[in-house]
Amino acid sequence: MNTLNVNKIYYGDSLFLLADSNVFPDDSIDLIFTSPPYADKRITSYGGVHPNKYVSWFIPIAAHLKRILKPRGSFILNIKEHPLEGERQTYVIELILELKKQGWLWIEEYCWYKKNCFPGKWPNRFRDAWERCLHFTKRSDFSMYQDAVRVPIGDWSTKRFKSMSEQDYIRYISKNNKHMTRNVSNWLGKKTVNPHNVLVFEEEHFLYPSNVIESATQCSNRNHSAPFPLELPSWFMRLFTEENQVVLDPFLGSGTTAAAAILLNRKYIGVEIIPEYRTQIENCISEVESLKNGRKHYLIR
Amino acid sequence: MNTLNVNKIYYGDSLFLLADSNVFPDDSIDLIFTSPPYADKRITSYGGVHPNKYVSWFIPIAAHLKRILKPRGSFILNIKEHPLEGERQTYVIELILELKKQGWLWIEEYCWYKKNCFPGKWPNRFRDAWERCLHFTKRSDFSMYQDAVRVPIGDWSTKRFKSMSEQDYIRYISKNNKHMTRNVSNWLGKKTVNPHNVLVFEEEHFLYPSNVIESATQCSNRNHSAPFPLELPSWFMRLFTEENQVVLDPFLGSGTTAAAAILLNRKYIGVEIIPEYRTQIENCISEVESLKNGRKHYLIR
DNA sequence: GTTCCGCATGAATCGATAG
DNA sequence: ACTATCGATTCATGCGGAA
């Protein structure tokens, strides 16, 4: 029977693994979130793909993704083209056009604004502080759970104390920023507004208690070329899936997408081609799972 | 003689006006900053261009721009594609590819993060809170004056007001603007920050003293619909030009680019096709000029 | 002189309705 | 069927007036 095995990591090439309709049946995935390896002029031994071949490398994989994604599901592609010889490369915007030719709808381009981006100084450009989160779907009536990502009204930094009770304020100050044990439902119940398409994760401990965040960022930062914080996949999971639905990351890397799915009570499926990541992924998942099951924690939804 | 007339507005079609090499000599413009009319499904009578024809409409104009831009000059294109039938349109990314074919170098894509974007709620998308500022050049060794945008308000206060005491300055501002006292004291304590490629104009009164900015925003915001604030062209003018250099806006609109050039001691040239804007533009320019010439004021660079 | 509250409004988007 | 118009929805910000 074509049944989807969830909470499982496959080690191999997405191009071949996702082709197996016995393992990945049609219309079975609720959300695909991934941050694929960036194009790189250097040798392709470490998962890098040559810029000139990036589109032709990605499109056959995207065909599989389109097959296995549910009709109302979403595909989020987190990517940013690097500069090459002083210019921004064009493979990402070419990929958008090709994905549309493949039948995908290009719904939106979210901007992930990384306020504390990698430092650096060059004569012809500033630091790159944002990445694209491209949203593709199969149908225009895709599923979207907007209420799950509503944010407190107005400027968070200036107004949150106003909406907090006196007791919460005192408790917050006394904690000295290191432990946000205050229950998030305190401010969640206050007036909230819809977000917009620029994602800024001001507070590192926005969604999760500090112990979860610390071990998750630790396991996602080590030895990985393109780490992203837990908040990024979490935000899209809350927006495009409900609990117990299935999230796929065909380029899992160090396992951040799986960790986010666990913490949000979603099912995960990951594919990773580089075998050296295996230990990292397994450590990350077991650590997050034990944290989730063993200790008191606060989660939104 | 092929001499460039500066501080002049031309009323007509950029496609034809910019073709005249007697009026616009080769290699004569230091910076082109513009926010062209967005593609619109509606009738093209009011400056709108059909999405399907946007690229073919823009490219011939861009050829003129490439001719008249100085070799080390920059071309900043502020644009954002609207949704159409639930999808983001692709004419902007197609335009990037075509401009590269025309010989432009696509150096960077700056993200202008508009915190106060237009409200709204829809089942398939959130509010659009960012626009693209695409940076094109003719050569990879273009001019860039990074120090001009790296100098924050802290240096501003010490350099420009060393003869004035802090209290004198606060008193001066307070005399002209009853709401500004608190903000000014906040600026004086600010540290320097390194710029990156996401533009956020948090402080409305960052560049100009309160009297200038108030009238300028009046000119560009109150009476007409302001496509962008003064800060946006100002930022790129400081980054890519020096004083007395020439800035061209081939789609001037209500005149914001010209106003910014005046306030920053740059020369402006504007082209606007819609004659109804003439009065607005002339009022805006004369108002800003009289403010600059008639009163004591303080400007960065 | 300062803070707070109320109100107007702006490069918007979707879906329904009318022609 | 296709196009044009209209109503409902939504929020950060600046401004004026009042306490």
XYZ file of C-alpha atoms in Angstrom, chain A residues 80-81 83 85-90 93-94 96-97 100 104-111 113-115 117 121-130 132 135 140 142 144 146-147 149-150 155 193-198 200 202 235 239, chain B residues 80-81 83 85-90 93-94 96-97 100 104-111 113-115 117 120-130 132 135 140 142 144 146-147 149-150 193-198 200 202 235 239:
112
model
C 19.201 34.069 -1.926
C 21.524 34.387 -4.867
C 27.190 37.805 -5.836
C 32.187 38.888 -9.960
C 30.446 41.879 -8.437
C 26.978 41.066 -9.728
C 23.977 39.367 -8.217
C 23.429 36.136 -10.052
C 20.187 35.463 -11.884
C 14.746 34.644 -10.789
C 15.254 32.262 -13.692
C 10.934 31.350 -10.576
C 10.083 31.613 -14.268
C 5.847 28.757 -13.255
C 3.468 26.188 -10.017
C 1.667 29.347 -8.986
C 4.039 31.998 -7.668
C 1.877 33.391 -4.902
C 4.239 35.619 -2.971
C 7.804 36.540 -2.176
C 8.298 36.960 1.549
C 11.332 38.914 2.669
C 14.984 40.453 7.165
C 17.988 39.270 9.155
C 18.801 42.196 11.380
C 23.403 39.386 9.547
C 32.641 45.262 4.359
C 33.295 45.515 0.637
C 33.889 48.474 -1.670
C 30.914 47.754 -3.910
C 28.193 46.404 -1.633
C 26.874 46.266 1.900
C 26.113 43.262 4.027
C 23.354 41.027 2.742
C 20.623 41.307 5.347
C 17.680 39.628 3.629
C 13.834 35.449 -0.310
C 5.834 30.838 -1.907
C -4.986 29.405 -5.954
C -4.451 26.851 -1.013
C -3.654 29.403 4.890
C -3.514 33.397 9.158
C -4.657 33.504 12.756
C 0.850 34.006 13.006
C -0.853 37.131 14.265
C 5.917 48.235 17.633
C -2.826 42.251 14.071
C -2.004 40.413 10.909
C 1.663 40.350 9.936
C 2.975 41.480 6.576
C 5.317 39.904 4.062
C 8.540 41.062 5.724
C 11.627 40.045 11.295
C 13.313 40.500 16.750
C 6.436 30.671 11.074
C 0.811 29.670 8.615
C 7.388 46.183 -6.982
C 5.145 43.915 -8.975
C -0.516 40.589 -7.621
C -5.340 36.906 -10.097
C -3.719 35.763 -6.888
C -0.164 35.538 -8.219
C 2.804 37.873 -8.143
C 3.473 39.034 -11.666
C 6.806 38.330 -13.313
C 12.230 39.766 -12.861
C 11.883 39.527 -16.624
C 16.099 42.374 -14.779
C 17.073 39.682 -17.262
C 21.340 42.513 -18.289
C 23.651 46.630 -17.544
C 25.327 45.029 -14.558
C 22.836 43.963 -11.894
C 24.862 44.859 -8.827
C 22.371 44.528 -6.016
C 18.762 44.350 -4.957
C 18.108 46.583 -1.972
C 14.994 45.890 0.031
C 11.063 47.809 4.182
C 7.931 49.958 4.542
C 6.789 49.486 8.095
C 2.285 49.824 4.537
C -5.866 45.131 4.311
C -6.780 41.514 4.810
C -7.205 38.829 2.202
C -7.506 35.065 2.348
C -4.365 34.375 0.335
C -1.798 37.008 1.265
C -0.655 39.565 3.804
C 0.063 43.240 3.357
C 2.914 44.093 1.023
C 5.514 45.780 3.203
C 8.567 45.904 0.923
C 12.673 46.356 -4.613
C 20.852 48.719 -8.540
C 31.846 47.110 -12.016
C 31.173 52.318 -10.135
C 30.114 54.446 -4.131
C 29.708 54.437 1.710
C 30.735 56.916 4.387
C 25.257 56.713 4.616
C 27.311 55.251 7.429
C 25.562 51.511 12.739
C 26.891 49.743 9.686
C 24.492 49.839 6.757
C 23.212 46.766 4.955
C 20.951 46.173 1.984
C 17.632 46.451 3.826
C 14.318 50.990 7.034
C 12.662 54.468 11.314
C 19.788 57.679 0.820
C 25.526 56.773 -1.412
